[in-house]
PDB file of C-alpha atoms in Angstrom:
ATOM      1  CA  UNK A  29       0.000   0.000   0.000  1.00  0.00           C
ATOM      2  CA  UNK A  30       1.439   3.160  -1.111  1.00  0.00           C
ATOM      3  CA  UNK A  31       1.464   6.210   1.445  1.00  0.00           C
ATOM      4  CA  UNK A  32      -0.183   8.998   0.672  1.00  0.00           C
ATOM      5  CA  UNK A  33       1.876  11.883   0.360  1.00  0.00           C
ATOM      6  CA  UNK A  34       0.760  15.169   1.678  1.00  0.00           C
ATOM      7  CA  UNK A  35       0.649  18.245   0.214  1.00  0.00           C
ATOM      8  CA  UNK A  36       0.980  22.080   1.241  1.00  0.00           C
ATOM      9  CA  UNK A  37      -2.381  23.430   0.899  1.00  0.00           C
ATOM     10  CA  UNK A  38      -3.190  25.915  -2.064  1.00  0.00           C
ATOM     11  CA  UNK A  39      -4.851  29.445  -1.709  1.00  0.00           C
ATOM     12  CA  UNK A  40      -8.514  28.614  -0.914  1.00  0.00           C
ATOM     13  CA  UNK A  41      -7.656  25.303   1.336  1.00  0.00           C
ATOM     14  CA  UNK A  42      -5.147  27.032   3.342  1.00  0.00           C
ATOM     15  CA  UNK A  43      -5.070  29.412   5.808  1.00  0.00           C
ATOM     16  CA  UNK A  44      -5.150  32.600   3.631  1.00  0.00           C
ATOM     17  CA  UNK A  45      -8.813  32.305   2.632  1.00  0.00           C
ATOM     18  CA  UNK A  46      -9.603  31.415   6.623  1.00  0.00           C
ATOM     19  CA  UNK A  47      -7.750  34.711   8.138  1.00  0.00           C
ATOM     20  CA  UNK A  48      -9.431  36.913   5.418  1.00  0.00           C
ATOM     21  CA  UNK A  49     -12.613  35.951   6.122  1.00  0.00           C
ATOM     22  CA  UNK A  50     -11.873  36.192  10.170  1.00  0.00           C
ATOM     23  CA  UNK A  51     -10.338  39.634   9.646  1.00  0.00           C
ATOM     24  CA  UNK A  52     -13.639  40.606   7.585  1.00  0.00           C
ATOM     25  CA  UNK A  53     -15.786  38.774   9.768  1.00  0.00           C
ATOM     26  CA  UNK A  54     -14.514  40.909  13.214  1.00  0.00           C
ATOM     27  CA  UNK A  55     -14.358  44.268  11.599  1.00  0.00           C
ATOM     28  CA  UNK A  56     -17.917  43.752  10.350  1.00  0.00           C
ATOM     29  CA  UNK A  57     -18.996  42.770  13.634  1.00  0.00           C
ATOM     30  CA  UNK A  58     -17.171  45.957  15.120  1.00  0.00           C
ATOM     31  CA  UNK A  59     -19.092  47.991  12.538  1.00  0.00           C
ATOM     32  CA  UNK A  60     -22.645  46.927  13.884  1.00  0.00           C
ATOM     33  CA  UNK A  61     -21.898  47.809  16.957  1.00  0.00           C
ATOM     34  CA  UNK A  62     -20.486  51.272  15.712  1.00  0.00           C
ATOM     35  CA  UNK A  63     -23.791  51.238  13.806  1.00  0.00           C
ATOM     36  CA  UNK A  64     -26.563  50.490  16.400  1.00  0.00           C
ATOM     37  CA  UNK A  65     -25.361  54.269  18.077  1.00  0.00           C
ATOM     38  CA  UNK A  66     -24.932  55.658  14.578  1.00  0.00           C
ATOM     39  CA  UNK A  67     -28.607  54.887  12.894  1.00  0.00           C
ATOM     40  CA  UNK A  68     -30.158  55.698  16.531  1.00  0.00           C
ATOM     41  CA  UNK A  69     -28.592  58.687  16.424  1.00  0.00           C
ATOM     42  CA  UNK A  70     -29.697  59.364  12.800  1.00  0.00           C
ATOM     43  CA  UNK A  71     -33.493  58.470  13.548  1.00  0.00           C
ATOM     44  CA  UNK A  72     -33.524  60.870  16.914  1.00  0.00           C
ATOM     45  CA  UNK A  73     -31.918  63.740  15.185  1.00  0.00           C
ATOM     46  CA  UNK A  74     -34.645  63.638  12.518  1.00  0.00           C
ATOM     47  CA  UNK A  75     -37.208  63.568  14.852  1.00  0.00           C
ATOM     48  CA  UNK A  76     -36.086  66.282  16.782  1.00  0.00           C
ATOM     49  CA  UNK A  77     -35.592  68.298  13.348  1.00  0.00           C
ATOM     50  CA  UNK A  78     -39.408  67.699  12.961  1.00  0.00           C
ATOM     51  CA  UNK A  79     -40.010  68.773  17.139  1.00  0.00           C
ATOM     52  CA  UNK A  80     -38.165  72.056  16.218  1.00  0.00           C
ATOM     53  CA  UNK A  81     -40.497  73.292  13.608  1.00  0.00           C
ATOM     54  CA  UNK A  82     -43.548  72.148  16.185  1.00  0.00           C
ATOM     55  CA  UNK A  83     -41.699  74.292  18.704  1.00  0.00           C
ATOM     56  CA  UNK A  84     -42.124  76.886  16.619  1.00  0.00           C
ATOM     57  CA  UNK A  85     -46.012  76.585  16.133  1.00  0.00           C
ATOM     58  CA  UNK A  86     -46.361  76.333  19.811  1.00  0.00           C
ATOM     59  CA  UNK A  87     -44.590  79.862  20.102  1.00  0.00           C
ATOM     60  CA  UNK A  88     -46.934  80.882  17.462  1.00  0.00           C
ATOM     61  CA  UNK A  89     -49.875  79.566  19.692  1.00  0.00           C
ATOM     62  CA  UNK A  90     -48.524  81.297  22.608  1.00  0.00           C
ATOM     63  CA  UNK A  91     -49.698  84.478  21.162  1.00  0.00           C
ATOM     64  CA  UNK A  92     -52.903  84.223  19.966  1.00  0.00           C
ATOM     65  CA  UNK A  93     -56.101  83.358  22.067  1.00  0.00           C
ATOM     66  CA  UNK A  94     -57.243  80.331  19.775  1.00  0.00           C
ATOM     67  CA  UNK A  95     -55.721  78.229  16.937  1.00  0.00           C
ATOM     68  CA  UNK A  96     -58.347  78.819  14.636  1.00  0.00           C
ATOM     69  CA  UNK A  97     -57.444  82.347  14.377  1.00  0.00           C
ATOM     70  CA  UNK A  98     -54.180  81.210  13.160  1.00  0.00           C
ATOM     71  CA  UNK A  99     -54.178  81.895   8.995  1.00  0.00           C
ATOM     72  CA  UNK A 100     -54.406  78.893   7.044  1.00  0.00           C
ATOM     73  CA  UNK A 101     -51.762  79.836   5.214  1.00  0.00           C
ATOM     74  CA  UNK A 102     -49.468  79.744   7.913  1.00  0.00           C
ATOM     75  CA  UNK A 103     -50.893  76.697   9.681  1.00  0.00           C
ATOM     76  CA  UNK A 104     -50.693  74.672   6.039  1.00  0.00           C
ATOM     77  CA  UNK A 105     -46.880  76.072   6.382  1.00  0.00           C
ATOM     78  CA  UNK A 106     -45.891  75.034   9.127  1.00  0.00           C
ATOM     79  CA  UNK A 107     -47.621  71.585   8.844  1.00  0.00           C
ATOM     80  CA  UNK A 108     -45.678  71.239   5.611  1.00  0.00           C
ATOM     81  CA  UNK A 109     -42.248  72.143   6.919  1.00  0.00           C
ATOM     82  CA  UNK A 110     -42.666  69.251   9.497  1.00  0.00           C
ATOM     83  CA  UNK A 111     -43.834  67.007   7.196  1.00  0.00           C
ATOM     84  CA  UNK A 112     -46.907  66.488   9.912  1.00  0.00           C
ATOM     85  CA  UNK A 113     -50.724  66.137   9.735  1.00  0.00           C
ATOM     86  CA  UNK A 114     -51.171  67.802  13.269  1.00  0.00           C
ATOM     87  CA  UNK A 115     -49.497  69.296  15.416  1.00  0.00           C
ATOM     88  CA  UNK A 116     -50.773  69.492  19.257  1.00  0.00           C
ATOM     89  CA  UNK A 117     -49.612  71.849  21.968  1.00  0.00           C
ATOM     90  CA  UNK A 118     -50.258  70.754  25.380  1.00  0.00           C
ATOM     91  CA  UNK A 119     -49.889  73.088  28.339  1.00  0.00           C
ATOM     92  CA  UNK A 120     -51.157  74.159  31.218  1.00  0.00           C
ATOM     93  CA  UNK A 121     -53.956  71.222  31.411  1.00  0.00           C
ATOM     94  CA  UNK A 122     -55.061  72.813  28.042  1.00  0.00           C
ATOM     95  CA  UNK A 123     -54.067  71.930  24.460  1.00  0.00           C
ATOM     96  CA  UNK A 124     -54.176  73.456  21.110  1.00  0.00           C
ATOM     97  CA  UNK A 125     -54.714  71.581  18.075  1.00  0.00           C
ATOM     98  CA  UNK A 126     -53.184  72.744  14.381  1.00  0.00           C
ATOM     99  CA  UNK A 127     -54.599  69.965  11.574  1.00  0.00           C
ATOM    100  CA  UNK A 128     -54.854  70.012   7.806  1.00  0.00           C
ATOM    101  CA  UNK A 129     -58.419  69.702   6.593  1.00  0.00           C
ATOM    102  CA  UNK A 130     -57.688  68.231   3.545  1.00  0.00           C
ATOM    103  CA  UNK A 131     -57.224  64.772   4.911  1.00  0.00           C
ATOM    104  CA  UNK A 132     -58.841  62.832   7.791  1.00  0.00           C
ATOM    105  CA  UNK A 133     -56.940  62.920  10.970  1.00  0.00           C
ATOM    106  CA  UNK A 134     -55.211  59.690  11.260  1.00  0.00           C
ATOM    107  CA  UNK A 135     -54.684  57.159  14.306  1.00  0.00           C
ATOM    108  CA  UNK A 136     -51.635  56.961  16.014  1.00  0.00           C
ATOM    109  CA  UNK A 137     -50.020  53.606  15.566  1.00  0.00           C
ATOM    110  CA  UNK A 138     -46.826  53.876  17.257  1.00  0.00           C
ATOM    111  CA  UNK A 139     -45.494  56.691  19.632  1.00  0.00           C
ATOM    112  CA  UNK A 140     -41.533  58.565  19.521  1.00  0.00           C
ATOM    113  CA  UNK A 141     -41.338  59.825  23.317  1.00  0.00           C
ATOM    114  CA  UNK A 142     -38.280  62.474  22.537  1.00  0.00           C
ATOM    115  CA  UNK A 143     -37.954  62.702  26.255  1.00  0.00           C
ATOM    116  CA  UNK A 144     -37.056  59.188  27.200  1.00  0.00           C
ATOM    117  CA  UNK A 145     -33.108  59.429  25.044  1.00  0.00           C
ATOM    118  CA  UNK A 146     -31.611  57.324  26.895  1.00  0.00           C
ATOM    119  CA  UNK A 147     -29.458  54.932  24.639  1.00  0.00           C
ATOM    120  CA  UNK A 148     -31.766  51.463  25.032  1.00  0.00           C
ATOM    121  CA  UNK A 149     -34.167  53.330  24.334  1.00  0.00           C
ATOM    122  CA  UNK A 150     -33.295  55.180  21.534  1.00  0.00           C
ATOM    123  CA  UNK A 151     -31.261  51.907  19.854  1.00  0.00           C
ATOM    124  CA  UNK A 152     -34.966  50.345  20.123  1.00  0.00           C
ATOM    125  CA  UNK A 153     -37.026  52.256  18.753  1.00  0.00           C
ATOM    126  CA  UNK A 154     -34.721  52.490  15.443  1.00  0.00           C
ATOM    127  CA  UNK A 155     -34.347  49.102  15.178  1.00  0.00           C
ATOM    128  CA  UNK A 156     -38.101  48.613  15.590  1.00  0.00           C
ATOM    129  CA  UNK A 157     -38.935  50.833  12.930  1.00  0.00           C
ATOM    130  CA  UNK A 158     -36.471  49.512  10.653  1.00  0.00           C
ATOM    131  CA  UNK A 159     -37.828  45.580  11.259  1.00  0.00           C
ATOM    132  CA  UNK A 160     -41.055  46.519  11.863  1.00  0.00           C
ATOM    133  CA  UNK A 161     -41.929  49.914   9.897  1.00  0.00           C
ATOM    134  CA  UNK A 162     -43.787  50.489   6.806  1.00  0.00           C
ATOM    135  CA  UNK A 163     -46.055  53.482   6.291  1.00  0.00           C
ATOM    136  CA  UNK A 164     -47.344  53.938  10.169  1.00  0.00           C
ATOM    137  CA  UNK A 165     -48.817  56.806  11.492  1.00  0.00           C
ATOM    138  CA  UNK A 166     -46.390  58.050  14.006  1.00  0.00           C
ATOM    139  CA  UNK A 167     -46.996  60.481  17.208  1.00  0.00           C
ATOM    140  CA  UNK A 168     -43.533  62.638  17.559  1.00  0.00           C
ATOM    141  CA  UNK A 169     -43.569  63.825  21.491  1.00  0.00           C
ATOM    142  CA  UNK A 170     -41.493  66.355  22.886  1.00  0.00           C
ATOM    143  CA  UNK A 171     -40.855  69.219  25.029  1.00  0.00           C
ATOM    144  CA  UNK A 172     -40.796  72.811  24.886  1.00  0.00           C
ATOM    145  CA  UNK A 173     -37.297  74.039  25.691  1.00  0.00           C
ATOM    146  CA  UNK A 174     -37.837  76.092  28.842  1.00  0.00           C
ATOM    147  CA  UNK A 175     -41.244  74.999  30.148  1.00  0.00           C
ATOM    148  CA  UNK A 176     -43.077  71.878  30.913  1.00  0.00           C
ATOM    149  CA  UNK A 177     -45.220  71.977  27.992  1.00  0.00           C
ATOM    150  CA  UNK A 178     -45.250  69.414  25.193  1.00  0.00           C
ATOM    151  CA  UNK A 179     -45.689  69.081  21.100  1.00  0.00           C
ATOM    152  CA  UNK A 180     -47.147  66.451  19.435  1.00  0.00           C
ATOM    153  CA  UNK A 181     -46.694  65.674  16.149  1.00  0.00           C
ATOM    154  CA  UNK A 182     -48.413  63.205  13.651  1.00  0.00           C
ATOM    155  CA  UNK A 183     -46.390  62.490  10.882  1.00  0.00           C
ATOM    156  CA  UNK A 184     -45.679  59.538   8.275  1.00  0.00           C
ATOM    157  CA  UNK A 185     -42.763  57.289   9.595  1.00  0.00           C
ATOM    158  CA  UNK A 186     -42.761  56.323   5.714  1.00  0.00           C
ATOM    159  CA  UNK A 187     -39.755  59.100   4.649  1.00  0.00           C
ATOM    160  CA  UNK A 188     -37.924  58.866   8.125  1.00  0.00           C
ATOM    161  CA  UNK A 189     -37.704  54.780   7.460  1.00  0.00           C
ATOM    162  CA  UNK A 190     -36.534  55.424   3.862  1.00  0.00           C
ATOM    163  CA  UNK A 191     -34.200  57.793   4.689  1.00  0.00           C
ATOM    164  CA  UNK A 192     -32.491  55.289   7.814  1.00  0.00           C
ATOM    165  CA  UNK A 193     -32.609  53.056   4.874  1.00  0.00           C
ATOM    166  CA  UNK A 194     -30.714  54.744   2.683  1.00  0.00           C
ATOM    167  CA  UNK A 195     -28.154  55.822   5.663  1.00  0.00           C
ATOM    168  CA  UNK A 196     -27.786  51.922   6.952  1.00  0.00           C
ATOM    169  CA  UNK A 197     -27.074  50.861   3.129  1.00  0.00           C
ATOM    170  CA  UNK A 198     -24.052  53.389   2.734  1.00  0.00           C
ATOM    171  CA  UNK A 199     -23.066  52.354   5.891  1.00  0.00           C
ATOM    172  CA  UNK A 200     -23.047  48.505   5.342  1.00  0.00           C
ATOM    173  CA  UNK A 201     -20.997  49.628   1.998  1.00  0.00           C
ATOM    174  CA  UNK A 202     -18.366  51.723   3.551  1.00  0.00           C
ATOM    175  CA  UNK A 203     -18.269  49.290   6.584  1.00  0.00           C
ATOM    176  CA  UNK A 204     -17.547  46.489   3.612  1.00  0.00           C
ATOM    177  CA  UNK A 205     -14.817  48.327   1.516  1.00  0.00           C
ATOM    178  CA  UNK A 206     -12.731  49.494   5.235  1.00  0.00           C
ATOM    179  CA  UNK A 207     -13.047  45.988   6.333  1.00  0.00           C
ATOM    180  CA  UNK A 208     -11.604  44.787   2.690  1.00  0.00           C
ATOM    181  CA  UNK A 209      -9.020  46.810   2.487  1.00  0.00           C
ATOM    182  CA  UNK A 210      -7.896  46.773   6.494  1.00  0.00           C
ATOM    183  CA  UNK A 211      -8.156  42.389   5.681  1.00  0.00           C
ATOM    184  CA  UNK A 212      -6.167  43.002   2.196  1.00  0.00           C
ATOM    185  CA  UNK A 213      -3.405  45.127   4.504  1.00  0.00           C
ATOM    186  CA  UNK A 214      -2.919  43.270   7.126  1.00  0.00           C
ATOM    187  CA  UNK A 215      -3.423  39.829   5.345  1.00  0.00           C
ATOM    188  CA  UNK A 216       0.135  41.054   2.874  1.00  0.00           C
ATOM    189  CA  UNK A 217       1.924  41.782   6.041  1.00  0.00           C
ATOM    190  CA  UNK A 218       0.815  38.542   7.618  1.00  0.00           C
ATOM    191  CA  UNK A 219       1.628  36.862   4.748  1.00  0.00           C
ATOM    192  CA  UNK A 220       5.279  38.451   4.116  1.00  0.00           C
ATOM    193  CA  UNK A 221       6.098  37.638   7.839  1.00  0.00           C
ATOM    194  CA  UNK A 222       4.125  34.479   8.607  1.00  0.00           C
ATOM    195  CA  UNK A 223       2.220  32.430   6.145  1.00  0.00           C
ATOM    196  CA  UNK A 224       5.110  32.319   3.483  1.00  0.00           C
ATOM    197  CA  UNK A 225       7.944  31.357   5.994  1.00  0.00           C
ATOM    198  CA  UNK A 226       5.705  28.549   7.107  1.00  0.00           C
ATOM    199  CA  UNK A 227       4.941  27.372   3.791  1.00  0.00           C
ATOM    200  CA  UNK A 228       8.452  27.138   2.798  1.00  0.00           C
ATOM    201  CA  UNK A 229       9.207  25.117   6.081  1.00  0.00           C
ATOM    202  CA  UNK A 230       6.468  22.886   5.276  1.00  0.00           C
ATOM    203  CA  UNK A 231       7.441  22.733   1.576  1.00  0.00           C
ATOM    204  CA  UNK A 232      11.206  21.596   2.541  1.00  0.00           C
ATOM    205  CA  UNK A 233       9.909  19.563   5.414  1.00  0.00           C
ATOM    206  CA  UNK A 234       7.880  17.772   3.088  1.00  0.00           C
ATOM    207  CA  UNK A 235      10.680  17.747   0.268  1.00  0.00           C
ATOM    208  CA  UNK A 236      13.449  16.178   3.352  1.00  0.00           C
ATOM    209  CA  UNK A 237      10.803  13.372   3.945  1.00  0.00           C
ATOM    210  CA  UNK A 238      10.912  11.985   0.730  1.00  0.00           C
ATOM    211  CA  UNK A 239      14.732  12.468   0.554  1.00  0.00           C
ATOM    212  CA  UNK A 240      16.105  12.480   4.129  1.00  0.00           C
ATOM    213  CA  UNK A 241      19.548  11.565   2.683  1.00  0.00           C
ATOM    214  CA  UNK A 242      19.658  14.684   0.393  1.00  0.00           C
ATOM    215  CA  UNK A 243      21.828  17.188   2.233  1.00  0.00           C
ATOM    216  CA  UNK A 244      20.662  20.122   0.413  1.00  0.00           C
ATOM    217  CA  UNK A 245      17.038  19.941   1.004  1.00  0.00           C
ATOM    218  CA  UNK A 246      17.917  21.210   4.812  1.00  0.00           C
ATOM    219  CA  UNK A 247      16.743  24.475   5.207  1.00  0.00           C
ATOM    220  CA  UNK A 248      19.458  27.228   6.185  1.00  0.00           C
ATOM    221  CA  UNK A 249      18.559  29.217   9.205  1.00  0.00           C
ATOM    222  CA  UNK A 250      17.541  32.643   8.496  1.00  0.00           C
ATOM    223  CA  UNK A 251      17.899  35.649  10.857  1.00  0.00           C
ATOM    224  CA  UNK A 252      15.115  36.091  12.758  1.00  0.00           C
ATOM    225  CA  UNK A 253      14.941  35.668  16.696  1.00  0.00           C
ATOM    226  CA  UNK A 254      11.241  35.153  16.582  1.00  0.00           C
ATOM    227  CA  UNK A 255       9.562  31.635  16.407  1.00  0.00           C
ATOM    228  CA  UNK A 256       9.464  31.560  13.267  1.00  0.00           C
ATOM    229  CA  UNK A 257      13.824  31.648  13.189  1.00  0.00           C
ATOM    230  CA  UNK A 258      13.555  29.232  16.439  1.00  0.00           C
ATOM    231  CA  UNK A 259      11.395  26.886  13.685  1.00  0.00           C
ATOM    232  CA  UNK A 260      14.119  27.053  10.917  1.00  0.00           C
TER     233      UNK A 260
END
């Protein structure tokens, strides 16, 4: 029975292919976690865009006696700048109500509480929109800088979901091409100073078993104090 002889593994059987795919593997795992922070951060900073502009209705409604007063030109303006079909403005156990009457006022299916920013919560509720989100109606709550008082908004989530969207796909791209080119770097440096050394041991460890008695196959010691040099 002949012995099989063995042979040094090629590119794709070897280790190469495994320690790209680790290197890849770990930065793309760092990168989520960067992420979770990043997209949360992304989803409360468009909210609170939105709170601003209700802000500023509830400083218009600070100065007149009644809402309906308010021109519908301006109300229509202001609903249009924060891309909202109401906007409420609760204070003092009263509240003021700005709506377009062009469309029915819809039910609030899922609530933003700016006030509660904490990071679980924040991390949640962009991860629940993006799993879970679709075209919701969804009630923005926040306070007025200042005072105890608090805007409501009801908006679409439909553009803030798209837009997270969009940001989490260029992330996910970047993310891919840093952790390509950090596993390309450090995979030519690992290979100048590890893999190759060891594949030439192997190759002339291999080469000395089927000719111990050939005196030039031993391998000449190079310079290096590493384990690598202890090796040779």
């Amino acid at each position: 029975m002949v012995e099989e002889q063995p042979r040094v593994p090629d590119f794709l059987t070897g280790i190469s292919v495994r320690l790209i795919a680790t290197i890849i593997l770990v930065i793309m795992l760092v990168e989520v976690v960067i992420y979770l922070p990043s997209v949360s951060n992304f989803r409360a900073n468009w909210l609170s865009n939105k709170l601003a502009i209700g802000v500023v209705a509830a400083r218009v409604l600070d100065v007149v006696p009644d809402a309906m007063s308010l021109p519908e030109t301006l109300t229509d303006r202001l609903l249009t700048a924060a891309g909202a079909v109401a906007i409420a403005y609760r204070r003092d156990g009263q509240s003021q109500l700005i709506e377009r009457t062009d469309v029915p006022m819809p039910m609030a299916e899922v609530t933003a509480d700016m006030r509660h920013d904490d990071p679980v919560s924040l991390i949640g509720g962009a991860l629940e929109m993006l799993f879970f989100g679709s075209d919701r109606t969804l009630r923005v709550v926040g306070t007025v800088p200042g005072t105890n008082a608090l805007v409501e908004l009801l908006i679409s989530e439909a553009p803030l979901r798209a837009d997270m969207l969009v940001y989490s796909r260029n992330i996910f791209i970047l993310s891919l091409i840093v952790a390509m080119m950090t596993a390309s770097v450090i995979f030519v440096v690992l290979s100048r100073s590890l893999i190759r050394p060891i594949r030439r041991l192997i190759s002339n460890m291999m080469a000395f078993r089927r000719e111990p008695e050939n005196a030039t196959l031993i391998n000449a010691p190079s310079p290096r104090r590493d384990e690598i040099g202890v090796m040779e």
